[in-house]
PDB file of C-alpha atoms in Angstrom:
ATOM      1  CA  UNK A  26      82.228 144.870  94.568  1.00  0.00           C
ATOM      2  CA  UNK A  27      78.897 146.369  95.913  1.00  0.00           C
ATOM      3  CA  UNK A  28      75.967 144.740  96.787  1.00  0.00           C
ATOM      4  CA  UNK A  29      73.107 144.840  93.483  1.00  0.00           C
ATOM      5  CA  UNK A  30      70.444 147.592  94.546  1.00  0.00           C
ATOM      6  CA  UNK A  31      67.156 146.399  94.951  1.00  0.00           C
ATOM      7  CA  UNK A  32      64.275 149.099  96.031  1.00  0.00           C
ATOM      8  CA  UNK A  33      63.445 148.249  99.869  1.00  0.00           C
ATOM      9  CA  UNK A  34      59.771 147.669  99.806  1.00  0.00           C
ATOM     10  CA  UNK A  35      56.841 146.965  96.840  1.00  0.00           C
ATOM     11  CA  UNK A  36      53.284 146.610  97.853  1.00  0.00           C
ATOM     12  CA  UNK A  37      50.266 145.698  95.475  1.00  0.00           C
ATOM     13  CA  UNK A  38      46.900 144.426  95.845  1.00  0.00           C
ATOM     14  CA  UNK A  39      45.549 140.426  95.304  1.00  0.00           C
ATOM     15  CA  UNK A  40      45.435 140.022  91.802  1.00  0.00           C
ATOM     16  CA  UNK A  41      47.322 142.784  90.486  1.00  0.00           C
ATOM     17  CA  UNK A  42      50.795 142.695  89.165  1.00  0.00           C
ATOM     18  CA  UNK A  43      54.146 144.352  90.930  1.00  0.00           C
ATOM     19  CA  UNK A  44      57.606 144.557  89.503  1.00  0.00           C
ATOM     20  CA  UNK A  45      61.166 144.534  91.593  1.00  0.00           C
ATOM     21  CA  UNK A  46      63.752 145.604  90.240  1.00  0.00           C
ATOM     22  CA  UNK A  47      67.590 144.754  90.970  1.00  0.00           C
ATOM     23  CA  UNK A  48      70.351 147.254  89.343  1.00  0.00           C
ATOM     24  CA  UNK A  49      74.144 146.386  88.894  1.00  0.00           C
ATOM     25  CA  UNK A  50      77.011 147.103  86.414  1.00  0.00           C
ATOM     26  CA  UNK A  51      78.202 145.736  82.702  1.00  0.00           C
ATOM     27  CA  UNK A  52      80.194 143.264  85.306  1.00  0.00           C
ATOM     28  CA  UNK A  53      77.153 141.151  86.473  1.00  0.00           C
ATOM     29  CA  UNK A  54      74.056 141.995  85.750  1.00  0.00           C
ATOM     30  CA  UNK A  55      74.692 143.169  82.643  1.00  0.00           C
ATOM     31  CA  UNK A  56      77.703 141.007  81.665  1.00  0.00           C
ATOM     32  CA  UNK A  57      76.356 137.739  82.718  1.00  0.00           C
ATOM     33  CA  UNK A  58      73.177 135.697  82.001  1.00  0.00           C
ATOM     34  CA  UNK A  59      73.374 134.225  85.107  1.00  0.00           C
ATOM     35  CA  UNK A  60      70.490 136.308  86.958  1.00  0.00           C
ATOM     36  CA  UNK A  61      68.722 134.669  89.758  1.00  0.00           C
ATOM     37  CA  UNK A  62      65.353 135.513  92.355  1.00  0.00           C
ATOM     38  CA  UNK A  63      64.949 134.107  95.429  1.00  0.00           C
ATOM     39  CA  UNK A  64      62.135 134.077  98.263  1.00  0.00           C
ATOM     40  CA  UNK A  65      62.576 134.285 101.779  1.00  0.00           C
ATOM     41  CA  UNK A  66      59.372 134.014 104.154  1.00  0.00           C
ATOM     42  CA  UNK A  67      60.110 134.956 107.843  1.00  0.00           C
ATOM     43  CA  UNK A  68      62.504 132.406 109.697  1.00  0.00           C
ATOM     44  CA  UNK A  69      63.001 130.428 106.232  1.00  0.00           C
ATOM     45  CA  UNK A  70      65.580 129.501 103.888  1.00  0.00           C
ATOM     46  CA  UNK A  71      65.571 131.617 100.689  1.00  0.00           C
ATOM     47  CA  UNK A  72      63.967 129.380  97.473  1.00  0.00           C
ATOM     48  CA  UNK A  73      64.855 129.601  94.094  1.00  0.00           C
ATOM     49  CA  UNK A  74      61.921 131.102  92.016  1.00  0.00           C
ATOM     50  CA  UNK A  75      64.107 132.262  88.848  1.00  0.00           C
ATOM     51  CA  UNK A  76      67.193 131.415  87.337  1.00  0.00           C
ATOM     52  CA  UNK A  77      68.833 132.503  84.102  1.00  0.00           C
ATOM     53  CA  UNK A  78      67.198 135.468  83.963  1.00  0.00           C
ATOM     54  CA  UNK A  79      64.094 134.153  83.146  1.00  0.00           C
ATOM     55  CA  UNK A  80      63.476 130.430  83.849  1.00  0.00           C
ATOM     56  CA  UNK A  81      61.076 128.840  86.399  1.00  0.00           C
ATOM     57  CA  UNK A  82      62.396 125.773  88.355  1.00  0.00           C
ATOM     58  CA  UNK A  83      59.788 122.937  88.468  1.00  0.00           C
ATOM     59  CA  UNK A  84      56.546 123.795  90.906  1.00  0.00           C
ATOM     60  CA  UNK A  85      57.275 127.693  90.455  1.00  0.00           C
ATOM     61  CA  UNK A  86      53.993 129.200  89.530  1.00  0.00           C
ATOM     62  CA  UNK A  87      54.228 130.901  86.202  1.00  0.00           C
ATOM     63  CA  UNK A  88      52.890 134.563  87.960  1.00  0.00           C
ATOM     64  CA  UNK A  89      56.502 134.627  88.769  1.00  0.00           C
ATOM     65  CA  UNK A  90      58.300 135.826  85.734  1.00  0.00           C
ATOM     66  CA  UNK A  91      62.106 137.518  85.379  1.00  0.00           C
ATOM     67  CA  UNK A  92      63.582 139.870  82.663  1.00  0.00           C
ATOM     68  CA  UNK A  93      66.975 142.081  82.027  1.00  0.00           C
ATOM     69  CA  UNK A  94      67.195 145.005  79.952  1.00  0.00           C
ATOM     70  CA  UNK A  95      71.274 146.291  80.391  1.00  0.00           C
ATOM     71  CA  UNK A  96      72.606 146.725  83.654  1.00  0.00           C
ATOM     72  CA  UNK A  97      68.928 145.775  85.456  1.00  0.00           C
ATOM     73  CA  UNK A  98      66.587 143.101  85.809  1.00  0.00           C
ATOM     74  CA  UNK A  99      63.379 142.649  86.985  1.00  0.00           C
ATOM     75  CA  UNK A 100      61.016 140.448  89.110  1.00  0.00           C
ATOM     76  CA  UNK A 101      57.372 140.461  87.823  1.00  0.00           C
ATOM     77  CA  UNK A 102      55.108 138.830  89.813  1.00  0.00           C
ATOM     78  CA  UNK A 103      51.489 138.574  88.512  1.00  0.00           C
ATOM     79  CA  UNK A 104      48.102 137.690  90.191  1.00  0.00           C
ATOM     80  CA  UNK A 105      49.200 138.402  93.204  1.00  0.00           C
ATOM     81  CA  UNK A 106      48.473 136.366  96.262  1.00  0.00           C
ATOM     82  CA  UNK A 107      48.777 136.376 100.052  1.00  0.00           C
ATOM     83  CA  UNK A 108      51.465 134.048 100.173  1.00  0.00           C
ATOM     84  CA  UNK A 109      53.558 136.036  98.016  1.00  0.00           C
ATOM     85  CA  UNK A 110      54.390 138.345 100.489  1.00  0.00           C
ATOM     86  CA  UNK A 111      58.250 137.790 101.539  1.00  0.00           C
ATOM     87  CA  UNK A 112      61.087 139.419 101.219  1.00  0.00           C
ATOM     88  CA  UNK A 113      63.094 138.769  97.163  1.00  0.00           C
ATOM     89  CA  UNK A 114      66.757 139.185  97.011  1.00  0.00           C
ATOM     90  CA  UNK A 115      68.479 139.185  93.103  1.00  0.00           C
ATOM     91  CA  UNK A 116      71.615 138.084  92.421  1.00  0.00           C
ATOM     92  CA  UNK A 117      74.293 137.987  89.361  1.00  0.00           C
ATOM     93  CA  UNK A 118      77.289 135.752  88.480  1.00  0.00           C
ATOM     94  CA  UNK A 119      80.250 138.808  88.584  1.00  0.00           C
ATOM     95  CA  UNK A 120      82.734 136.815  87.169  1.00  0.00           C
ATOM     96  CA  UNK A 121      85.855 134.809  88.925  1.00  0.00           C
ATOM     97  CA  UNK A 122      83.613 132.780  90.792  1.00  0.00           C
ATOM     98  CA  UNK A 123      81.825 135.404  92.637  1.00  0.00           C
ATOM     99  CA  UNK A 124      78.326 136.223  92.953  1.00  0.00           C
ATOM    100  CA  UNK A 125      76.754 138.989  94.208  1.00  0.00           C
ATOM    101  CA  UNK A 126      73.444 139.342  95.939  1.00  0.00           C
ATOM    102  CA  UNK A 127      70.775 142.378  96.474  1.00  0.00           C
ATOM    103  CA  UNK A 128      69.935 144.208  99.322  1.00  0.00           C
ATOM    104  CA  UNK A 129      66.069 142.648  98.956  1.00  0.00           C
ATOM    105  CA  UNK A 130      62.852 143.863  98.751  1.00  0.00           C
ATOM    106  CA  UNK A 131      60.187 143.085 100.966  1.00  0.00           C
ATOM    107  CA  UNK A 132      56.708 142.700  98.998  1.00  0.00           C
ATOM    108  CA  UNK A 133      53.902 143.310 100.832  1.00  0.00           C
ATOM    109  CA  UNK A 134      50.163 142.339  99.688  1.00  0.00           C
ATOM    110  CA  UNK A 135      47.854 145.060 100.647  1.00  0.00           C
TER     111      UNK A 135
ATOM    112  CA  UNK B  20      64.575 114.115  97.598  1.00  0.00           C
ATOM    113  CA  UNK B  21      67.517 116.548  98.459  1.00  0.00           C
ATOM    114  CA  UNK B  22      67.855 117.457 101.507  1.00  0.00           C
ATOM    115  CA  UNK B  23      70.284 119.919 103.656  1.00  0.00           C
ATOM    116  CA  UNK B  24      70.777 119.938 107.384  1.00  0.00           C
ATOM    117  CA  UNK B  25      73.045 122.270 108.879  1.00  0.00           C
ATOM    118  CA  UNK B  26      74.673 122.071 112.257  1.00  0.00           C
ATOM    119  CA  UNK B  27      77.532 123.548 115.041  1.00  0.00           C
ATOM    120  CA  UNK B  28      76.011 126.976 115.372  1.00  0.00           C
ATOM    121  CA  UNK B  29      76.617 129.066 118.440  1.00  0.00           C
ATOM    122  CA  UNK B  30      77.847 131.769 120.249  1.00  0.00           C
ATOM    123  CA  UNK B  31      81.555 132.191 120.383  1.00  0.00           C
ATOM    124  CA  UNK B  32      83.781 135.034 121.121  1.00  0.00           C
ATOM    125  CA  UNK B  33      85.981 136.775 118.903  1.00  0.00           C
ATOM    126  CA  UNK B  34      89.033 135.294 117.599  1.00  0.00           C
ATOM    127  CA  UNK B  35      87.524 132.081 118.428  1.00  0.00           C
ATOM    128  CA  UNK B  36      87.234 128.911 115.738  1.00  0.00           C
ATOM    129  CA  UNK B  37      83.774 127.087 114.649  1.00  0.00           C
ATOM    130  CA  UNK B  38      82.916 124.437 112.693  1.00  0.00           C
ATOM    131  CA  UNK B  39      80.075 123.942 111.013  1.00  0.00           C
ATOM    132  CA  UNK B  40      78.618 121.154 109.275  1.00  0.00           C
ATOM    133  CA  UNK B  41      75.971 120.536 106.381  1.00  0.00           C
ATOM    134  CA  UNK B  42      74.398 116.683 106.328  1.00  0.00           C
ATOM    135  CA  UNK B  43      73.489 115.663 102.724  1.00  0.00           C
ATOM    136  CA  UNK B  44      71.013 113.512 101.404  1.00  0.00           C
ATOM    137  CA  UNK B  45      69.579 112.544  97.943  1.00  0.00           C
ATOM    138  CA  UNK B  46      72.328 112.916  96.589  1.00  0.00           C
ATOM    139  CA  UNK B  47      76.727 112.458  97.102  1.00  0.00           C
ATOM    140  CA  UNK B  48      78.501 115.925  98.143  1.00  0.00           C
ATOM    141  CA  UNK B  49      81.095 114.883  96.001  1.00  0.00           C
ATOM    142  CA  UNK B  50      79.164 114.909  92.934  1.00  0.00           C
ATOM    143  CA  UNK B  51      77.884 118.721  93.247  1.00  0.00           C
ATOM    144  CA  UNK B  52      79.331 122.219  93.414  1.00  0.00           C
ATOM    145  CA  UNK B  53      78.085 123.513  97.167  1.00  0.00           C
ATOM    146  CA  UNK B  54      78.474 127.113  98.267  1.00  0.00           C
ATOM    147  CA  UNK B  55      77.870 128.534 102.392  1.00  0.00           C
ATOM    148  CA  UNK B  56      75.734 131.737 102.611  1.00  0.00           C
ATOM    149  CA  UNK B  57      75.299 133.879 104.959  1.00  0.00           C
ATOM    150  CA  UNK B  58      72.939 136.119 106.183  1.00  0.00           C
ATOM    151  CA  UNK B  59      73.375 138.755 108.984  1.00  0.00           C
ATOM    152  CA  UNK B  60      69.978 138.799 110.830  1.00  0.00           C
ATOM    153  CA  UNK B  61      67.103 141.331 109.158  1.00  0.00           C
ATOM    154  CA  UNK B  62      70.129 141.566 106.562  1.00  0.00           C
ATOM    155  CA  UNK B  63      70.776 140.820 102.938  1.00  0.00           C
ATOM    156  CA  UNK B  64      72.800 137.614 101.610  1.00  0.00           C
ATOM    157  CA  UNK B  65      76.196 137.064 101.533  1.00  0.00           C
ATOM    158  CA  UNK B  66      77.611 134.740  99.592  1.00  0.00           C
ATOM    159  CA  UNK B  67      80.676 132.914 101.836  1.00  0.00           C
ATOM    160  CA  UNK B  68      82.581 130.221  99.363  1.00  0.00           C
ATOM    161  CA  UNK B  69      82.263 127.486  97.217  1.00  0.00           C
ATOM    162  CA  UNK B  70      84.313 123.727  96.381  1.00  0.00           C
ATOM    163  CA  UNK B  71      84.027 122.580  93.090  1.00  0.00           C
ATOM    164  CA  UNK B  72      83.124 119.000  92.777  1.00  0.00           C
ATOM    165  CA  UNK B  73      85.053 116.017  92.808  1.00  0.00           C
ATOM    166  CA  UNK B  74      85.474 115.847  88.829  1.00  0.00           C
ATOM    167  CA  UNK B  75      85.943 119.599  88.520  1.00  0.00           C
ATOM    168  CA  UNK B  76      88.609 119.339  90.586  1.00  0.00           C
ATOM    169  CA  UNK B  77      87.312 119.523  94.177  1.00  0.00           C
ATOM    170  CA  UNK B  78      88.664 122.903  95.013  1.00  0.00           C
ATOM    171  CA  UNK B  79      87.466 125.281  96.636  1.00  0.00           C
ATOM    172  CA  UNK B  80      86.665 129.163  96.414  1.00  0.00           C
ATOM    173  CA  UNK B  81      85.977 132.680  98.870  1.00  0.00           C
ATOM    174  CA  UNK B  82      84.866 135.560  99.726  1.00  0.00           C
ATOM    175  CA  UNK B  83      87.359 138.343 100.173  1.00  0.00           C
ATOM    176  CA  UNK B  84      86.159 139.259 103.714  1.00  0.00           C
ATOM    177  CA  UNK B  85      86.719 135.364 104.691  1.00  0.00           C
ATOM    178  CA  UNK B  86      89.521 134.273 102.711  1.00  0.00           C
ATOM    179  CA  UNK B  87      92.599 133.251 105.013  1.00  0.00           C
ATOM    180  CA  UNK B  88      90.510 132.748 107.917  1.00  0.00           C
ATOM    181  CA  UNK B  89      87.507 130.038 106.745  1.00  0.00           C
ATOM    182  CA  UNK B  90      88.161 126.804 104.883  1.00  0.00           C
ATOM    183  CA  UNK B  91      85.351 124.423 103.470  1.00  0.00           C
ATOM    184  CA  UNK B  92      85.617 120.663 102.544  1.00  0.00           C
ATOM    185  CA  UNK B  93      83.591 117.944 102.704  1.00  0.00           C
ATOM    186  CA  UNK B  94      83.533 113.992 104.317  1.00  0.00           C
ATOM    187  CA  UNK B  95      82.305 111.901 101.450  1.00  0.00           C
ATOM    188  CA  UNK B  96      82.266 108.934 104.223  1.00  0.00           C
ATOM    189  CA  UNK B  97      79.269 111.305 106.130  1.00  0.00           C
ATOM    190  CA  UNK B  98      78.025 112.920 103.089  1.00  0.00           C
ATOM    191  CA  UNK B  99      78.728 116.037 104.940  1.00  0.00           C
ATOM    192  CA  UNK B 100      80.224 119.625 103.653  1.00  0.00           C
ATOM    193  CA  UNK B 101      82.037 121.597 106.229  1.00  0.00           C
ATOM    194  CA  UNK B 102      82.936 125.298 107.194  1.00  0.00           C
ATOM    195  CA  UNK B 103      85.949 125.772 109.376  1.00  0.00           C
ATOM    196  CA  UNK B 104      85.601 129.244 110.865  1.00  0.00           C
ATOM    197  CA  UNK B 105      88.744 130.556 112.865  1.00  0.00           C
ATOM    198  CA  UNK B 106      89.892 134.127 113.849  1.00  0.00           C
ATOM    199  CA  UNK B 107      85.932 135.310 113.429  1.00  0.00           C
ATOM    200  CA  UNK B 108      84.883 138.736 114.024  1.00  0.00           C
ATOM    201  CA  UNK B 109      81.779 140.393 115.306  1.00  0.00           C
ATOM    202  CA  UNK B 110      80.946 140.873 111.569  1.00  0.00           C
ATOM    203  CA  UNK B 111      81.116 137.328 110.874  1.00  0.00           C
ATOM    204  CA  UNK B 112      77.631 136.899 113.292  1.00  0.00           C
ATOM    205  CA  UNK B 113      74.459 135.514 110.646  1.00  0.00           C
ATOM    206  CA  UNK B 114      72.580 132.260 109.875  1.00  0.00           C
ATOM    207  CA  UNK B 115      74.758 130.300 107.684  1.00  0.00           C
ATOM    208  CA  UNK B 116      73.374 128.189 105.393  1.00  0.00           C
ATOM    209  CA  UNK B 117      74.704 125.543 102.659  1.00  0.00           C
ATOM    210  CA  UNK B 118      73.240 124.998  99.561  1.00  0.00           C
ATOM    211  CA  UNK B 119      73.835 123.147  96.525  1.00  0.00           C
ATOM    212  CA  UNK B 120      74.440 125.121  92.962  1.00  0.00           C
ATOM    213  CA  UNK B 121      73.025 124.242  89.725  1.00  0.00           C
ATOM    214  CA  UNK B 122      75.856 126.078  87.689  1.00  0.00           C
ATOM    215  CA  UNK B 123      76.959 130.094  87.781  1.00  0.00           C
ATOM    216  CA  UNK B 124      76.646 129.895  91.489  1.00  0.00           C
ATOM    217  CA  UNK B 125      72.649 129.641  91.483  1.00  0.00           C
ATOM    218  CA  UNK B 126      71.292 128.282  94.243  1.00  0.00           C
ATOM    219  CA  UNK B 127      68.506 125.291  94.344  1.00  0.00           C
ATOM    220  CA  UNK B 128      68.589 123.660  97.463  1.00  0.00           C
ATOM    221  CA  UNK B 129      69.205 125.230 100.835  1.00  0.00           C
ATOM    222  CA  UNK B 130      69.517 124.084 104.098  1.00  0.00           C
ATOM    223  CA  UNK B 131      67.200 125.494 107.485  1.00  0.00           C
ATOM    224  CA  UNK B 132      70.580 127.834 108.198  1.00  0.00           C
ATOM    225  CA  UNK B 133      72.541 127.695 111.514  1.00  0.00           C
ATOM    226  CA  UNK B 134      73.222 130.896 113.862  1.00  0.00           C
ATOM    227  CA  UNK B 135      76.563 132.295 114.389  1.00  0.00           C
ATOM    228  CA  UNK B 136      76.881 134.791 117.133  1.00  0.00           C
ATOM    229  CA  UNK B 137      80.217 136.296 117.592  1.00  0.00           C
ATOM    230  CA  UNK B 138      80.265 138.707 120.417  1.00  0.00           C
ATOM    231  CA  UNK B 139      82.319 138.966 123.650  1.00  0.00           C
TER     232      UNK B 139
END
């Protein structure tokens, strides 16, 4: 199974809005609910900021926000900040006990 | 509070065995589904294996590109989750790091991550 492809780079200014996306087949993304986003700042362990597609763990801000539509889901982060900037990696139950992960994305904040 | 410490990183040459180890606290290894990820340095994630826990049966689960050659269990005694690494390969080189999974192999709790270099 291949990775889920997530666009390399996303930039936007404080304040504004920026969506990732992550793009898979009917046998994860778009088969599963099971959709997560993670954070990664330089030299750290990745963090859970959505599960489920769309829920927030406790002490996620709510600018962080997660959708699917088919085979792709998105990463919608709103009001940007400084401290946003890290890299995001998606990933998607496949089935069989398996999960995939994406490439990443690193977001920059201009 | 949960908490993940991982240890027994290094560098090793190929064909070589490692073991790696993942202290727990806040909670009893036995009474959560863990998984090891990896991640090759500037690369993406890789998700290594799983073991169930104790009342799901306590087995455990892998990767194709690691099955046959790593092995994970855990000391209940130390509260610690284990990787046994043997035969690695030059593509086996990354941070490795344990975390705990709140169902459908998603992620909440991670460990710092301990580096693997396989080279000769």
């Amino acid at each position: 199974q291949s990775a889920l492809t997530q666009p390399p780079s996303a930039s936007g200014s404080p304040g504004q809005s920026v969506a990732i996306s992550c793009t898979g087949t009917s046998s994860d993304i778009g088969g599963y609910k099971y959709v997560s986003w993670y954070q990664q700042h330089p030299g750290k362990a990745p963090k859970l900021m959505i599960y489920e597609v769309s829920e927030r763990p406790s002490g996620v801000p709510d600018r962080f926000s997660g959708s699917k539509s088919g085979n792709t889901a998105s990463l919608t982060v709103s009001g940007l900040q400084a401290e946003d900037e890290a890299d995001y990696y998606c990933s998607s139950y496949a089935g069989s006990n398996f999960v995939l992960f994406g490439g990443g994305t690193k977001l920059t904040v201009l | 509070e949960v908490q993940l410490v991982e240890s027994g990183g290094g560098l090793v040459k190929p064909g070589a065995s490692l073991r790696l180890s993942c202290a727990a606290s806040g909670f009893t290894v036995n009474d959560a589904w863990m998984s090891w990820v990896r991640q090759v340095p500037g690369k993406g994630l890789e998700w290594v294996g799983l073991i169930r826990r104790k009342t799901s049966g306590g087995t455990p689960e892998y990767a194709a590109s690691v099955k046959g050659r790593f092995t994970i269990s855990r000391d209940v005694s130390q509260n610690t989750l284990y990787l046994q690494m043997s035969s690695l390969k030059n593509e086996d080189t990354g941070v490795y790091y344990c975390a705990t999974d709140r169902g459908w192999l998603t992620f909440d709790c991670w460990g710092q991550g301990t580096l693997v270099t396989v080279s000769s």
